[in-house]
XYZ file of C-alpha atoms in Angstrom:
562
model
C 80.473 10.299 14.120
C 79.984 6.673 14.648
C 80.890 3.992 11.967
C 77.448 3.365 10.715
C 77.141 6.923 9.898
C 80.307 6.677 7.768
C 78.855 3.634 6.360
C 75.452 4.905 5.465
C 77.104 8.368 4.114
C 79.215 6.343 1.716
C 76.476 4.229 0.561
C 74.363 7.023 -0.166
C 77.089 8.599 -1.795
C 77.482 5.540 -4.163
C 73.810 5.809 -4.739
C 73.898 9.450 -5.798
C 77.117 8.976 -8.079
C 75.602 6.205 -9.698
C 72.514 7.664 -10.661
C 74.432 10.606 -12.195
C 76.805 8.156 -14.033
C 73.882 6.041 -15.440
C 73.304 8.975 -17.783
C 76.809 8.707 -19.627
C 75.265 7.177 -22.635
C 72.197 9.589 -23.235
C 74.305 12.867 -23.659
C 75.183 11.911 -27.120
C 74.466 15.315 -28.449
C 74.708 19.010 -27.349
C 70.867 19.153 -26.939
C 70.808 16.048 -24.703
C 73.917 17.045 -22.509
C 72.853 20.533 -21.948
C 69.086 20.740 -22.209
C 68.191 17.089 -21.368
C 66.681 16.786 -24.640
C 64.471 19.785 -24.257
C 61.316 18.332 -22.554
C 62.171 17.692 -18.974
C 58.893 17.371 -16.876
C 58.479 20.859 -14.763
C 58.198 18.887 -11.347
C 61.890 17.612 -11.963
C 63.032 20.980 -13.318
C 61.510 22.911 -10.453
C 62.823 20.542 -7.780
C 66.210 20.965 -9.352
C 65.993 24.805 -9.475
C 65.138 24.546 -5.860
C 67.974 22.429 -4.703
C 70.250 24.564 -7.065
C 69.398 27.676 -5.407
C 68.266 26.433 -1.608
C 71.622 24.522 -1.334
C 73.968 27.254 -2.167
C 74.711 27.940 1.134
C 71.355 27.389 3.290
C 72.889 25.525 5.850
C 76.103 27.402 6.137
C 75.405 30.850 5.139
C 71.768 31.253 6.525
C 72.174 28.798 9.388
C 74.718 31.109 10.552
C 72.691 33.878 10.375
C 69.506 32.069 12.120
C 72.158 31.035 14.897
C 73.194 34.541 15.386
C 70.136 36.528 14.618
C 67.158 34.221 14.806
C 63.964 34.920 12.755
C 65.800 37.323 10.298
C 67.383 34.623 8.493
C 63.740 32.903 7.862
C 62.661 36.603 6.802
C 65.717 36.883 4.351
C 64.733 33.796 2.650
C 60.880 34.337 2.358
C 62.008 37.025 -0.092
C 63.065 34.196 -2.382
C 59.556 32.961 -2.402
C 58.691 36.602 -3.812
C 61.588 36.218 -6.265
C 60.166 32.824 -7.596
C 56.550 34.367 -7.944
C 58.144 37.091 -10.090
C 59.745 34.517 -12.173
C 56.852 32.222 -12.477
C 54.613 35.176 -13.635
C 56.912 36.938 -16.176
C 60.424 35.736 -16.605
C 60.428 32.053 -16.923
C 57.764 31.948 -19.789
C 59.602 34.713 -21.466
C 62.931 32.555 -21.271
C 61.008 29.382 -22.739
C 59.371 31.389 -25.564
C 62.930 32.367 -26.673
C 63.443 28.841 -27.992
C 67.064 29.258 -26.831
C 69.226 26.437 -25.590
C 71.177 28.702 -23.106
C 70.847 32.181 -21.988
C 74.181 32.908 -24.147
C 72.118 31.865 -27.314
C 69.416 34.338 -26.497
C 71.926 37.082 -25.814
C 73.673 36.229 -29.166
C 70.589 36.304 -31.109
C 68.955 39.369 -29.630
C 72.050 41.568 -28.773
C 74.636 40.313 -31.125
C 77.812 38.228 -31.019
C 79.938 40.765 -29.743
C 77.682 41.359 -26.685
C 77.200 37.442 -26.138
C 81.042 37.140 -26.087
C 81.324 40.019 -23.403
C 78.704 38.537 -21.064
C 80.175 34.765 -21.645
C 83.540 35.826 -20.399
C 82.230 37.839 -17.562
C 79.633 35.005 -16.709
C 82.451 32.359 -16.667
C 84.444 34.642 -14.350
C 81.598 35.154 -11.939
C 80.704 31.445 -11.885
C 84.282 30.468 -10.829
C 83.423 32.728 -7.639
C 80.303 31.313 -6.933
C 81.220 27.896 -7.660
C 84.219 28.069 -5.348
C 81.975 30.095 -2.696
C 79.325 26.701 -3.178
C 82.087 24.061 -2.650
C 83.172 25.646 0.284
C 80.174 25.027 2.472
C 80.128 21.375 1.309
C 83.664 20.887 2.601
C 82.639 22.798 5.774
C 79.779 20.391 6.544
C 82.224 17.482 6.238
C 84.822 19.292 8.415
C 82.470 19.893 11.033
C 80.972 16.588 11.136
C 84.202 14.379 10.837
C 87.214 16.535 11.814
C 88.653 15.995 8.443
C 90.673 19.248 7.295
C 88.874 21.720 5.117
C 91.450 21.552 2.516
C 91.230 17.714 2.134
C 87.467 17.949 1.767
C 87.371 20.568 -0.485
C 89.767 18.519 -3.020
C 88.069 15.252 -2.448
C 84.430 16.509 -2.855
C 85.367 18.576 -5.760
C 86.606 15.497 -7.805
C 83.537 13.680 -6.903
C 81.110 16.444 -8.263
C 83.444 16.777 -11.232
C 83.169 12.788 -12.010
C 79.292 12.766 -12.164
C 78.752 16.180 -13.873
C 81.289 15.464 -16.760
C 79.454 11.991 -17.380
C 75.915 12.567 -16.658
C 75.281 16.025 -18.138
C 72.099 17.961 -17.435
C 69.962 14.876 -16.742
C 72.427 13.587 -14.580
C 72.361 17.054 -12.489
C 68.568 17.139 -12.463
C 67.960 13.429 -11.207
C 70.555 13.845 -8.463
C 69.067 17.006 -7.336
C 65.590 15.439 -7.012
C 67.083 12.378 -4.917
C 68.844 15.157 -2.764
C 65.554 16.857 -2.295
C 63.912 13.733 -1.025
C 66.486 12.706 1.346
C 67.319 16.221 2.689
C 63.582 17.026 3.083
C 63.217 13.732 4.975
C 66.043 14.532 7.145
C 65.169 17.932 8.241
C 61.448 16.663 9.063
C 63.222 14.086 11.277
C 65.625 16.428 13.122
C 63.220 19.299 13.783
C 61.035 17.549 16.378
C 64.072 15.902 18.045
C 65.559 19.219 18.298
C 62.614 20.640 20.274
C 62.865 17.591 22.378
C 66.186 18.327 23.004
C 65.391 21.697 24.871
C 62.379 20.236 26.179
C 59.508 21.428 23.902
C 58.644 24.457 21.525
C 57.741 26.685 24.045
C 61.231 26.559 25.762
C 62.624 28.175 22.402
C 60.255 31.543 23.194
C 60.945 31.411 26.629
C 64.621 31.022 26.578
C 65.832 32.603 23.188
C 67.989 36.010 23.159
C 65.952 39.285 22.938
C 64.741 40.353 19.668
C 65.519 36.695 18.462
C 61.945 36.555 16.861
C 61.848 39.793 15.215
C 62.226 39.783 11.370
C 64.770 42.574 11.010
C 67.609 44.227 12.725
C 70.061 47.008 12.390
C 72.190 44.661 10.139
C 69.514 43.090 8.021
C 66.753 46.039 7.871
C 63.421 46.382 6.130
C 65.567 48.380 3.083
C 67.741 45.146 2.975
C 64.917 42.916 2.513
C 63.383 45.087 -0.217
C 66.755 45.268 -1.892
C 67.347 41.429 -1.283
C 63.873 40.503 -2.862
C 64.844 42.541 -5.860
C 68.025 41.056 -6.205
C 66.459 37.442 -5.709
C 63.955 37.936 -8.479
C 66.715 38.857 -10.819
C 69.000 36.362 -9.738
C 66.587 33.290 -10.029
C 65.058 34.660 -13.250
C 68.349 35.643 -15.180
C 71.273 33.452 -13.717
C 72.512 31.503 -16.647
C 72.383 28.245 -14.687
C 68.948 28.354 -13.624
C 67.525 29.804 -16.996
C 68.123 26.222 -18.174
C 65.560 25.075 -16.062
C 63.017 27.198 -17.803
C 64.425 26.448 -21.571
C 64.504 22.522 -21.096
C 60.851 22.178 -20.544
C 58.485 21.741 -23.224
C 56.173 24.994 -22.783
C 55.899 28.618 -21.212
C 53.052 27.463 -19.046
C 55.521 24.586 -17.884
C 58.142 27.132 -17.288
C 55.968 29.032 -15.368
C 54.916 26.014 -13.110
C 58.788 25.749 -12.530
C 58.938 29.346 -10.938
C 55.708 28.641 -8.697
C 56.930 25.385 -7.496
C 60.209 27.113 -6.423
C 57.861 29.857 -4.874
C 56.095 27.487 -2.806
C 58.739 25.416 -1.618
C 60.551 28.538 -0.358
C 57.234 29.795 1.169
C 57.597 26.558 3.659
C 61.176 25.616 3.698
C 62.591 28.591 5.708
C 60.193 27.834 8.626
C 61.601 24.087 8.893
C 65.050 24.598 7.832
C 66.107 27.379 9.944
C 64.478 26.323 13.084
C 67.365 23.734 14.011
C 70.108 26.174 14.071
C 67.936 28.733 15.944
C 67.173 26.131 18.712
C 71.127 25.376 19.031
C 71.369 28.827 20.029
C 69.970 27.499 23.284
C 71.926 24.344 23.365
C 75.172 26.000 23.002
C 75.272 29.714 22.975
C 78.970 30.170 22.765
C 79.995 29.845 18.957
C 81.513 32.947 17.636
C 83.201 34.098 14.379
C 83.386 31.199 11.749
C 82.105 28.691 14.221
C 78.451 30.151 13.638
C 78.668 28.453 10.125
C 78.736 24.821 11.488
C 75.589 25.464 13.854
C 73.284 23.575 11.592
C 75.213 20.402 11.697
C 76.176 20.569 15.312
C 72.177 20.469 16.025
C 72.334 17.532 13.890
C 74.899 15.807 15.663
C 73.260 16.642 19.006
C 70.003 14.963 18.447
C 70.012 12.691 15.429
C 70.467 8.753 16.187
C 73.382 6.803 14.521
C 72.985 6.223 10.934
C 70.738 8.887 10.321
C 73.455 11.617 10.878
C 75.384 9.970 8.034
C 72.334 9.874 5.829
C 71.698 13.555 6.420
C 75.256 14.609 6.208
C 75.398 12.823 2.670
C 72.222 14.645 1.858
C 73.317 17.821 2.713
C 76.758 17.607 0.969
C 75.038 16.738 -2.356
C 72.444 19.219 -2.077
C 74.942 21.726 -1.522
C 77.090 20.295 -4.231
C 73.918 20.780 -6.602
C 74.766 24.517 -6.864
C 78.498 23.594 -8.066
C 77.364 20.849 -10.624
C 74.710 23.157 -12.096
C 77.051 25.896 -12.520
C 79.701 23.787 -13.818
C 77.339 22.478 -16.460
C 76.442 26.086 -17.389
C 80.019 26.751 -17.625
C 80.601 24.014 -20.098
C 77.661 24.852 -22.023
C 78.618 28.456 -22.299
C 82.297 27.763 -23.429
C 81.393 24.842 -25.618
C 78.061 26.168 -27.351
C 78.942 29.678 -27.339
C 82.656 30.365 -27.533
C 84.320 27.259 -28.921
C 81.749 26.822 -31.655
C 82.169 30.487 -32.731
C 85.922 29.742 -33.275
C 85.648 26.232 -34.817
C 82.040 26.270 -36.285
C 82.648 23.122 -38.545
C 83.728 20.420 -35.797
C 81.583 17.280 -35.388
C 79.260 16.422 -32.566
C 81.749 14.115 -31.065
C 84.425 16.659 -31.030
C 82.234 19.155 -29.265
C 81.246 16.560 -26.698
C 84.820 16.072 -25.743
C 85.358 19.701 -25.572
C 82.336 19.998 -23.327
C 83.471 17.307 -20.992
C 87.010 18.483 -20.829
C 85.818 22.126 -20.008
C 83.502 20.886 -17.021
C 86.992 19.326 -16.029
C 89.002 22.325 -16.227
C 86.194 24.719 -14.412
C 85.801 21.953 -11.589
C 89.664 22.118 -11.134
C 89.509 25.887 -10.950
C 86.429 25.661 -8.486
C 88.731 23.752 -6.135
C 91.417 26.144 -6.098
C 88.693 29.059 -5.547
C 87.205 27.264 -2.729
C 90.589 26.722 -1.023
C 91.008 30.560 -0.652
C 87.267 31.505 0.774
C 88.453 31.353 4.458
C 91.064 33.910 3.949
C 88.466 36.361 2.128
C 86.332 36.583 5.044
C 84.115 33.503 5.064
C 81.241 32.282 3.008
C 78.742 34.804 4.423
C 80.606 37.748 3.263
C 81.588 36.199 -0.014
C 77.920 35.387 -1.214
C 76.432 38.787 -0.101
C 79.348 40.906 -1.483
C 79.341 39.161 -4.877
C 75.595 39.189 -5.080
C 75.380 42.774 -4.285
C 78.315 43.873 -6.903
C 77.290 41.724 -9.928
C 73.845 40.052 -9.454
C 71.402 42.811 -11.005
C 73.858 44.642 -13.096
C 74.872 41.413 -14.721
C 71.652 39.280 -15.207
C 69.168 42.129 -15.081
C 69.878 43.755 -18.752
C 69.415 40.652 -20.571
C 66.047 40.096 -18.765
C 65.011 43.602 -19.727
C 65.887 42.678 -23.425
C 63.328 39.592 -23.167
C 60.803 42.262 -23.072
C 61.961 45.453 -24.823
C 61.955 46.321 -28.467
C 63.986 49.128 -28.110
C 67.202 48.313 -26.331
C 70.092 47.607 -28.676
C 72.804 45.478 -27.913
C 75.361 48.258 -27.305
C 72.817 50.010 -24.823
C 72.450 46.589 -23.039
C 76.169 46.349 -22.840
C 76.625 49.907 -21.741
C 73.888 49.416 -18.796
C 75.717 46.339 -17.544
C 78.983 47.709 -17.696
C 78.057 51.327 -15.772
C 76.232 49.134 -13.573
C 78.985 46.960 -12.421
C 81.315 50.147 -12.222
C 79.029 52.020 -10.184
C 78.552 48.850 -7.630
C 82.280 48.366 -7.619
C 83.134 51.886 -6.987
C 80.799 52.031 -3.914
C 81.876 48.721 -2.746
C 85.633 49.139 -3.134
C 86.781 52.807 -3.908
C 84.392 54.990 -2.089
C 85.417 53.431 1.316
C 88.934 54.243 0.373
C 88.428 57.962 -0.815
C 85.961 59.144 1.757
C 86.514 56.552 4.495
C 82.372 55.919 4.572
C 81.219 52.426 3.570
C 77.769 51.636 2.614
C 75.722 49.576 5.073
C 74.881 46.041 4.080
C 71.369 47.096 3.354
C 72.439 50.214 1.256
C 75.027 48.273 -0.671
C 72.488 45.528 -1.582
C 69.957 48.412 -2.759
C 72.473 50.268 -4.719
C 73.357 46.837 -6.414
C 69.555 46.110 -7.220
C 68.433 49.432 -8.343
C 71.467 51.129 -10.251
C 70.972 48.910 -13.450
C 67.350 49.350 -13.633
C 67.679 53.292 -13.453
C 70.027 52.870 -16.210
C 67.945 50.421 -18.246
C 64.639 52.621 -17.748
C 66.472 55.881 -18.507
C 67.364 54.294 -22.173
C 64.312 52.971 -22.583
C 62.198 56.060 -22.083
C 64.571 58.064 -24.318
C 64.229 55.313 -27.262
C 60.484 55.216 -26.908
C 60.353 58.843 -26.885
C 62.091 59.028 -30.407
C 59.670 55.770 -31.558
C 62.905 54.037 -32.078
C 62.595 50.201 -32.347
C 66.023 48.229 -32.320
C 67.250 46.836 -35.180
C 68.820 44.123 -33.123
C 65.383 43.410 -32.135
C 63.825 43.283 -35.568
C 66.597 40.907 -36.682
C 65.866 38.610 -33.534
C 62.232 38.634 -34.631
C 63.217 37.453 -38.240
C 65.294 34.919 -36.515
C 62.592 33.677 -34.122
C 60.213 33.327 -37.286
C 62.654 30.881 -38.944
C 63.167 28.960 -35.548
C 59.494 28.550 -35.094
C 58.953 27.586 -38.675
C 61.786 24.844 -38.135
C 60.497 22.954 -35.043
C 62.289 19.856 -34.096
C 61.321 16.823 -36.117
C 59.511 13.604 -34.738
C 62.736 11.635 -34.093
C 64.042 14.403 -31.684
C 60.443 14.390 -29.900
C 60.795 10.533 -29.585
C 64.301 11.080 -28.179
C 63.261 13.487 -25.817
C 60.327 11.178 -24.545
C 62.789 8.427 -24.310
C 64.968 10.334 -22.001
C 62.187 11.420 -20.115
C 61.401 7.699 -19.388
C 64.875 6.548 -18.661
C 65.403 9.619 -16.360
C 62.137 8.715 -14.282
C 63.173 4.902 -14.217
C 66.473 6.013 -12.649
C 64.916 8.380 -10.231
C 62.277 5.512 -9.147
C 65.030 2.996 -8.548
C 67.103 5.531 -6.547
C 64.182 6.386 -4.403
C 63.676 2.815 -3.795
C 66.846 2.080 -2.487
C 66.299 5.532 -0.355
C 63.278 4.000 1.117
C 65.266 1.042 2.201
C 67.805 2.946 3.791
C 65.315 4.874 5.781
C 63.331 1.840 6.774
C 66.367 -0.005 7.902
C 67.610 3.022 10.021
C 64.081 3.209 11.592
C 64.290 -0.463 12.767
C 67.802 0.083 14.395
C 67.169 3.851 15.699
C 67.009 4.289 19.448
C 64.570 7.423 18.613
C 62.756 8.803 16.069
C 61.378 5.242 15.113
C 58.012 6.023 13.875
C 58.742 8.971 11.574
C 61.731 7.520 10.221
C 59.633 4.436 9.284
C 56.897 6.671 8.089
C 59.146 8.582 5.667
C 60.882 5.407 4.266
C 57.336 4.050 3.356
C 56.351 7.408 1.801
C 59.338 7.426 -0.251
C 58.765 4.120 -1.476
C 55.293 4.364 -2.382
C 56.280 7.434 -4.275
C 58.881 5.353 -6.249
C 56.382 2.795 -7.001
C 53.622 5.107 -8.321
C 56.388 6.369 -10.823
C 56.852 2.872 -12.017
C 53.289 2.413 -12.419
C 52.974 5.569 -14.086
C 55.619 4.548 -16.543
C 54.090 1.001 -17.328
C 50.739 2.775 -18.071
C 52.530 5.125 -20.602
C 54.585 2.303 -22.079
C 51.377 0.118 -22.697
C 49.620 3.185 -24.299
C 52.685 3.842 -26.538
C 52.529 0.235 -27.754
C 48.791 0.364 -28.461
C 49.149 3.529 -30.229
C 47.226 5.640 -27.797
């Protein structure tokens, strides 16, 4: 990379970190720190959900598959669109109606404290695996682009992510997610036409691509795999405790549904735009093999982007992928502080809890760095993400979702379904191949992981319904809900939430202005892509201006008592 790229990357890094740190004084309570005040605009929450999920390895995991197998990577990601629709229709509004700060709080109320503690410990363990797996692609991006060692990249980036997550809380995470979405979308729009130009036009991709490059399935990723992965995505998006915060922090069930619909809409478009560059790079350099495939997306960017834009896109990709890390760190801290520590020390004050929350982010962040360092020795990021997802995803997140809708399941039945589902999946993944010498295919492994817990859950549901046996845990939960609904948050808290929203949007608008200036300056010095880069800079600037105007109108309305 050129010196200008390093300068732009450092400037953008400074902007993102400053945006996150600017929320240091707003997170003075548990609700403001972990739920962003409880009334986040659904557009911000939806974009944050998209970035938290989209960045979990899109450029490295799915970019690697796109380089190897072509359209298969797009077909796999389109199942995420269907998952988002399922969440928007049913799951997201149900979470919002639960009136819970976190998923763990719902599990505690609906299924009991002992079940909640089991889930919390298990979620924390699984979260460490996921965050380590998510931090690795961030470091891989820097490693491919700069040549710095993968270990150094993991450590430095991990420390930066810990810093703004500790200080900013959930608002800091969400606003930086939105900024990253803007930069990343703009950069991808710029790189795509330049990539096609590199190979001589769109038609060249169809003429010179490998055989079967545009088929939606292949032997490894079959229709059966897509079905199973679609089920998995619906449950993972709807039940992952980090993502549940995106549904519980908006102001109504309708807003929660819109979060899911926005996610689905973005995943209807983004796979086509995002996966074409690594597919095109297959024609530019067909000789990548092994773990080298994981760098295909970045190699295409380095091939075609002008000086400066490479650094900006790299910064956007780094912090977009880091979004998954800081989202899960915020969740881990929320679970530990709100749902474990408070049960041991119920009488401690708010300042003490806030200190514990920030220290827990620090500890989990350091453990994440350790996990990320061992990813290469575990077979690479593709193997980690798909294997952990197949074994744990639906068994871990499916039962609490079922409990959102069921009157008949008890805490013990949900716990048994979870443990049995995990045990069966672990058996087929690890023990069955050792005992029989026969391994399940990737599609069979994913389908078993997706279907097994729901067979168990449906079996108990049918049995309990046949006895007309409504769970006592459910009846107790409904009594608690009546009390919670009768004790809605007071006007002071509503004012505080509105104040946080205004402050968050101001930070977003300022950050967008700085981002627009970067795009415009780069357009003026670019040797190619001038007009599209300039247009994007102007659009981002106009969008920032519209946010300012909207805030001014609301401020005038409040002063006049409207």
